[in-house]
Each structure stands twice: as C-alpha cells, then as structure tokens.
Short mmCIF file of C-alpha atoms in Angstrom, two decimals:
data_model
loop_
_atom_site.label_atom_id
_atom_site.label_comp_id
_atom_site.label_asym_id
_atom_site.label_seq_id
_atom_site.Cartn_x
_atom_site.Cartn_y
_atom_site.Cartn_z
CA MET A 1 9.18 2.29 16.83
CA PRO A 2 9.98 -0.49 19.35
CA LEU A 3 9.90 -4.06 18.03
CA THR A 4 7.04 -5.11 20.33
CA GLU A 5 4.88 -2.19 19.17
CA THR A 6 5.68 -2.94 15.52
CA LEU A 7 4.67 -6.59 15.94
CA ALA A 8 1.47 -5.59 17.75
CA LEU A 9 0.57 -3.18 14.93
CA LEU A 10 1.24 -5.89 12.34
CA ALA A 11 -1.14 -8.18 14.25
CA CYS A 12 -3.77 -5.39 14.11
CA VAL A 13 -3.15 -5.06 10.36
CA ALA A 14 -3.69 -8.81 9.93
CA LEU A 15 -6.97 -8.76 11.89
CA ALA A 16 -8.16 -5.67 10.00
CA GLY A 17 -7.33 -7.36 6.70
CA TYR A 18 -9.26 -10.46 7.76
CA VAL A 19 -12.36 -8.41 8.56
CA GLN A 20 -11.93 -6.49 5.30
CA ASN A 21 -11.89 -9.69 3.27
CA LEU A 22 -14.96 -11.02 5.08
CA THR A 23 -17.10 -7.90 4.87
CA GLY A 24 -15.74 -5.96 1.89
CA PHE A 25 -14.79 -2.90 3.97
CA ALA A 26 -13.75 -1.76 7.46
CA PHE A 27 -9.98 -2.24 7.13
CA GLY A 28 -9.20 1.31 8.25
CA LEU A 29 -11.84 1.32 10.96
CA VAL A 30 -10.59 -1.89 12.58
CA LEU A 31 -6.90 -0.95 12.33
CA LEU A 32 -7.39 2.55 13.73
CA GLY A 33 -9.79 1.33 16.38
CA LEU A 34 -7.50 -1.42 17.67
CA ALA A 35 -4.50 0.90 17.60
CA GLY A 36 -6.49 3.44 19.62
CA VAL A 37 -7.66 0.84 22.16
CA PHE A 38 -4.13 -0.46 22.79
CA HIS A 39 -2.43 2.93 22.35
CA LEU A 40 -0.26 1.76 19.47
CA GLY A 41 1.33 4.43 17.33
CA ASP A 42 0.02 7.88 16.50
CA LEU A 43 -3.60 7.99 15.29
CA THR A 44 -2.95 10.65 12.65
CA GLN A 45 0.10 8.85 11.25
CA LEU A 46 -1.76 5.54 11.12
CA THR A 47 -4.44 7.07 8.89
CA HIS A 48 -1.64 7.69 6.37
CA VAL A 49 -0.64 4.02 6.61
CA VAL A 50 -4.23 3.03 5.81
CA SER A 51 -4.16 5.25 2.71
CA VAL A 52 -0.94 3.67 1.46
CA LEU A 53 -2.14 0.10 2.03
CA THR A 54 -5.55 0.78 0.43
CA LEU A 55 -3.90 2.23 -2.66
CA ALA A 56 -1.40 -0.63 -2.93
CA SER A 57 -4.16 -3.24 -2.63
CA ALA A 58 -6.28 -1.58 -5.34
CA LEU A 59 -3.36 -1.26 -7.78
CA THR A 60 -2.48 -4.91 -7.26
CA ARG A 61 -6.06 -6.00 -7.84
CA PHE A 62 -6.60 -4.02 -11.03
CA ALA A 63 -3.22 -5.03 -12.41
CA ARG A 64 -4.62 -8.56 -12.56
CA GLN A 65 -8.25 -7.85 -13.40
CA ARG A 66 -9.88 -5.04 -15.38
CA PRO A 67 -12.45 -3.19 -13.26
CA GLN A 68 -16.16 -3.24 -14.06
CA VAL A 69 -17.58 0.24 -13.61
CA ASP A 70 -20.73 2.28 -14.22
CA GLY A 71 -19.72 5.77 -15.36
CA ALA A 72 -23.02 7.38 -14.37
CA LEU A 73 -22.56 5.99 -10.86
CA LEU A 74 -18.83 6.56 -10.54
CA LYS A 75 -18.59 10.19 -11.73
CA PRO A 76 -20.69 11.98 -9.04
CA LEU A 77 -19.33 9.76 -6.27
CA LEU A 78 -15.72 10.29 -7.27
CA CYS A 79 -15.95 14.06 -7.82
CA THR A 80 -17.71 14.86 -4.55
CA SER A 81 -15.67 12.37 -2.53
CA LEU A 82 -12.43 13.99 -3.70
CA LEU A 83 -13.73 17.37 -2.53
CA GLY A 84 -14.69 15.81 0.80
CA VAL A 85 -11.22 14.28 1.19
CA CYS A 86 -9.58 17.70 0.96
CA GLY A 87 -11.89 19.10 3.63
CA GLY A 88 -11.55 16.05 5.88
CA ALA A 89 -7.74 16.03 5.61
CA LEU A 90 -7.49 19.69 6.55
CA LEU A 91 -9.90 19.08 9.45
CA LEU A 92 -7.74 16.16 10.61
CA ASN A 93 -4.63 18.34 10.63
CA TRP A 94 -6.38 20.93 12.80
CA MET A 95 -7.95 18.39 15.18
CA SER A 96 -4.74 16.40 15.62
CA ASP A 97 -3.05 19.59 16.81
CA GLN A 98 -5.92 21.23 18.71
CA ALA A 99 -8.59 18.66 19.59
CA LEU A 100 -7.16 15.15 19.75
CA SER A 101 -9.77 13.94 22.29
CA LEU A 102 -12.58 15.04 19.97
CA LEU A 103 -10.85 13.27 17.08
CA ARG A 104 -10.78 10.02 19.05
CA LEU A 105 -14.45 10.45 19.97
CA LEU A 106 -15.41 10.95 16.32
CA LEU A 107 -13.46 7.83 15.36
CA GLY A 108 -15.26 5.79 18.01
CA LEU A 109 -18.67 7.04 16.85
CA THR A 110 -17.80 6.30 13.22
CA ILE A 111 -16.76 2.74 14.07
CA ALA A 112 -19.91 2.15 16.16
CA PHE A 113 -22.11 3.50 13.36
CA SER A 114 -20.38 1.22 10.86
CA SER A 115 -21.13 -1.80 13.05
CA LEU A 116 -24.84 -1.01 12.80
CA LEU A 117 -24.64 -0.88 8.99
CA LEU A 118 -23.35 -4.46 8.96
CA VAL A 119 -26.44 -5.87 10.66
CA LEU A 120 -29.06 -3.84 8.78
CA PRO A 121 -30.65 -5.85 5.94
CA ALA A 122 -29.33 -4.78 2.53
CA VAL A 123 -32.65 -4.74 0.66
CA GLN A 124 -32.04 -3.88 -2.98
CA ARG A 125 -34.13 -1.12 -4.53
CA ALA A 126 -36.25 -1.70 -7.63
CA THR A 127 -34.94 1.51 -9.26
CA ARG A 128 -31.76 3.53 -8.91
CA SER A 129 -31.75 6.35 -6.37
CA ALA A 130 -31.84 9.98 -7.50
CA GLY A 131 -28.56 11.35 -8.86
CA TRP A 132 -28.12 13.92 -6.08
CA THR A 133 -28.00 11.17 -3.46
CA PHE A 134 -24.78 9.79 -4.95
CA GLY A 135 -23.18 13.22 -4.74
CA ALA A 136 -24.26 13.62 -1.13
CA VAL A 137 -23.04 10.16 -0.15
CA GLY A 138 -19.75 10.78 -1.97
CA LEU A 139 -19.20 14.03 -0.08
CA ALA A 140 -19.95 12.44 3.30
CA GLY A 141 -17.70 9.49 2.54
CA GLY A 142 -14.95 11.80 1.32
CA VAL A 143 -14.94 13.75 4.59
CA LEU A 144 -14.61 10.48 6.52
CA GLY A 145 -11.91 9.41 4.08
CA GLY A 146 -10.00 12.61 4.72
CA LEU A 147 -10.37 12.27 8.48
CA PHE A 148 -9.80 8.54 8.98
CA SER A 149 -8.86 7.23 5.53
CA THR A 150 -12.08 5.21 5.49
CA ALA A 151 -14.86 6.50 3.27
CA ALA A 152 -16.77 3.21 3.31
CA PRO A 153 -19.72 3.53 5.74
CA PRO A 154 -22.11 5.87 3.85
CA MET A 155 -21.05 4.62 0.42
CA VAL A 156 -21.40 0.93 1.25
CA PHE A 157 -24.78 1.51 2.89
CA HIS A 158 -26.10 3.37 -0.17
CA LEU A 159 -24.51 1.51 -3.08
CA TYR A 160 -25.28 -2.03 -2.03
CA ARG A 161 -28.96 -1.14 -2.11
CA GLN A 162 -28.87 -0.10 -5.78
CA PRO A 163 -30.10 -2.43 -8.57
CA LEU A 164 -26.58 -3.03 -9.87
CA PRO A 165 -24.33 -6.09 -10.23
CA LEU A 166 -22.26 -6.62 -7.10
CA ALA A 167 -19.04 -6.66 -9.14
CA VAL A 168 -19.80 -3.17 -10.49
CA VAL A 169 -20.51 -1.80 -7.00
CA ARG A 170 -17.38 -3.44 -5.58
CA ASP A 171 -15.04 -2.16 -8.30
CA CYS A 172 -16.50 1.36 -8.20
CA LEU A 173 -15.94 1.44 -4.44
CA ILE A 174 -12.36 0.20 -4.78
CA ILE A 175 -11.59 2.89 -7.41
CA ILE A 176 -13.09 5.60 -5.19
CA PHE A 177 -11.23 4.43 -2.08
CA ALA A 178 -7.93 4.22 -3.99
CA SER A 179 -8.41 7.66 -5.56
CA ASN A 180 -9.30 9.14 -2.19
CA GLY A 181 -6.22 7.55 -0.65
CA ALA A 182 -3.94 8.90 -3.39
CA LEU A 183 -5.33 12.44 -3.07
CA ARG A 184 -5.15 12.27 0.71
CA LEU A 185 -1.48 11.30 0.58
CA CYS A 186 -0.79 14.21 -1.78
CA VAL A 187 -2.55 16.68 0.54
CA MET A 188 -0.75 15.36 3.60
CA GLY A 189 2.58 15.36 1.78
CA ALA A 190 2.09 18.98 0.73
CA GLU A 191 1.30 19.84 4.35
CA GLY A 192 4.49 18.11 5.48
CA ARG A 193 2.53 15.57 7.52
CA LEU A 194 4.06 12.38 6.07
CA SER A 195 7.05 10.90 7.85
CA TRP A 196 9.60 8.20 7.14
CA PRO A 197 8.22 5.91 9.90
CA VAL A 198 4.85 5.95 8.09
CA LEU A 199 6.44 4.92 4.79
CA TRP A 200 8.64 2.31 6.50
CA PHE A 201 5.75 0.66 8.31
CA SER A 202 3.59 0.79 5.17
CA LEU A 203 6.28 -1.06 3.22
CA LEU A 204 6.56 -3.58 6.05
CA ALA A 205 2.80 -4.20 6.24
CA ALA A 206 2.02 -4.16 2.51
CA PRO A 207 3.21 -7.74 1.76
CA LEU A 208 1.12 -9.02 4.69
CA VAL A 209 -2.04 -7.32 3.39
CA LEU A 210 -1.51 -8.39 -0.23
CA LEU A 211 -0.69 -12.01 0.60
CA GLN A 212 -3.64 -12.24 2.97
CA THR A 213 -6.02 -10.84 0.32
CA HIS A 214 -4.65 -13.24 -2.30
CA TRP A 215 -5.03 -16.22 0.03
CA MET A 216 -8.57 -15.38 1.19
CA THR A 217 -9.88 -14.56 -2.30
CA GLY A 218 -9.96 -18.23 -3.25
CA ARG A 219 -11.11 -19.39 0.19
CA PRO A 220 -14.51 -17.93 1.08
CA ALA A 221 -15.60 -18.03 4.71
CA ARG A 222 -17.28 -21.26 5.82
CA TRP A 223 -19.66 -19.37 8.06
CA PRO A 224 -23.00 -18.13 6.70
CA GLN A 225 -22.75 -14.53 5.46
CA ALA A 226 -25.22 -13.34 8.10
CA THR A 227 -23.05 -14.83 10.86
CA VAL A 228 -19.93 -13.23 9.40
CA ARG A 229 -21.59 -9.81 9.39
CA ARG A 230 -22.82 -10.19 12.98
CA VAL A 231 -19.38 -11.22 14.26
CA ALA A 232 -17.75 -8.31 12.43
CA ALA A 233 -20.43 -5.96 13.77
CA VAL A 234 -19.80 -7.06 17.37
CA LEU A 235 -16.05 -6.59 16.91
CA LEU A 236 -16.51 -3.11 15.45
CA MET A 237 -18.97 -2.11 18.20
CA LEU A 238 -16.58 -3.24 20.96
CA VAL A 239 -13.68 -1.39 19.34
CA GLY A 240 -15.80 1.74 18.82
CA LEU A 241 -17.04 1.81 22.41
CA SER A 242 -13.51 1.24 23.72
#
C-alpha cells in the first residue's frame, strides 16, 4: 500500500475512533464509509481490519477492568449474533466477488440508518422487553457484523432502551462485538480471505486506537451529549449518502 494511502487510512481510523469514543459505537461504520468515499483500500479487506481492532480494544479494556454483565441478556444476544455473523460473512464473500456495487449500497444504507438512531430519543422502558426480541436483534446485528464488522445499530437501539445500568449494557455490547469479531476472523481465515496487508495495517493502527481510547476515557467531551450525537449523526449521514 502506498505511503500516502496508508497515512490517509490512519487519519480515517483516528476520526472513526474519535466518533466511537463520543457515541459508544460507529467505529466500523465511519472507517468503512470514509474509506469508501475516498476510495482507500479494499472494502472487504477493511472489514477484517475493523474486526481486529475491535477485538484488540475489547481485550485491552477487560484486561484492566472486569466486565459487568447480565447473563439473561447476554446469552440470547450472543448466541444468535454468532449465527448471524456466519451468514453475514458468507454473504460478504459472495457479494465482494459478484455484487460489489450492491455491497457498497448496503453499506451506505446501513450508515444512513445508524445516523437516524443517534438522533432518536433513547427513552428507557419501565420493564424489560420480551426475550425473543433480544434473539431477533442479536441475529440482525450478527448479519451486519458479518457483512461490515459492525453489529451495533440494532443492538444499540434496543439495549439502551432497557431498564438496565448503562455499564451493564456497555460491557455486554463490547463482549458481543469482540466475540463477533473473533468468529468473523476465524471464518474469513478458513475461507482464505485474510491477507498479510490486513494484518500489517491492523498492527500499525492498533496503537493509535488504543492510545486514543485511553486518552479520551478520562477526558469526556465538553459539548452537551445531545450536540455530540447530532454532530456524529450529520457526519454519518453525509458519509452514508456519499
């Protein structure tokens, strides 16, 4: 990969990490969207980079802090999302070979849909949703995770409306995303879809992501949360439409 393209991709990684730390998700969406807009790298290969960086970030986080989880919440989400990842990864392999234009269209629609989720009010329910809804959301998120290495949109929309501590929701989501990323890498590796440039760039970008997360954790945004979400939503919408 040329040096200029590598530096441009690292800048996209930094911006995606910034949005991720502000909103709690959207790292993969922003990185893939910006790379698609500026025609940086291969879309399919970059989804593998997102999986590696997501897994590395989660392992680093939980090495320092024990996760807070709700087993009744985590089990159906994790099981169905892992099934969805397998289906989404296989679909990605077919589309990247046969229908790349459709793949780019689906990515744009996913990013635009995610921008709408950021501006919708997250009104918390009085009681927990029915158990089957978690399985359905997990499956939908898993398919997106397999396709674009970003299972966040349906899960974030559903879980942040449950009557649960935010720390529990956050840590459950991180575990699911990391597990999805690990399985996705295994599936892609078995299919022979991983390449040395993917691993090289992941190793190059990982310190940037981890240092950025460490720095921003102790420095919350000075903007009001509503403003942060609107700015992130506008950015995602512009990237999705592009």
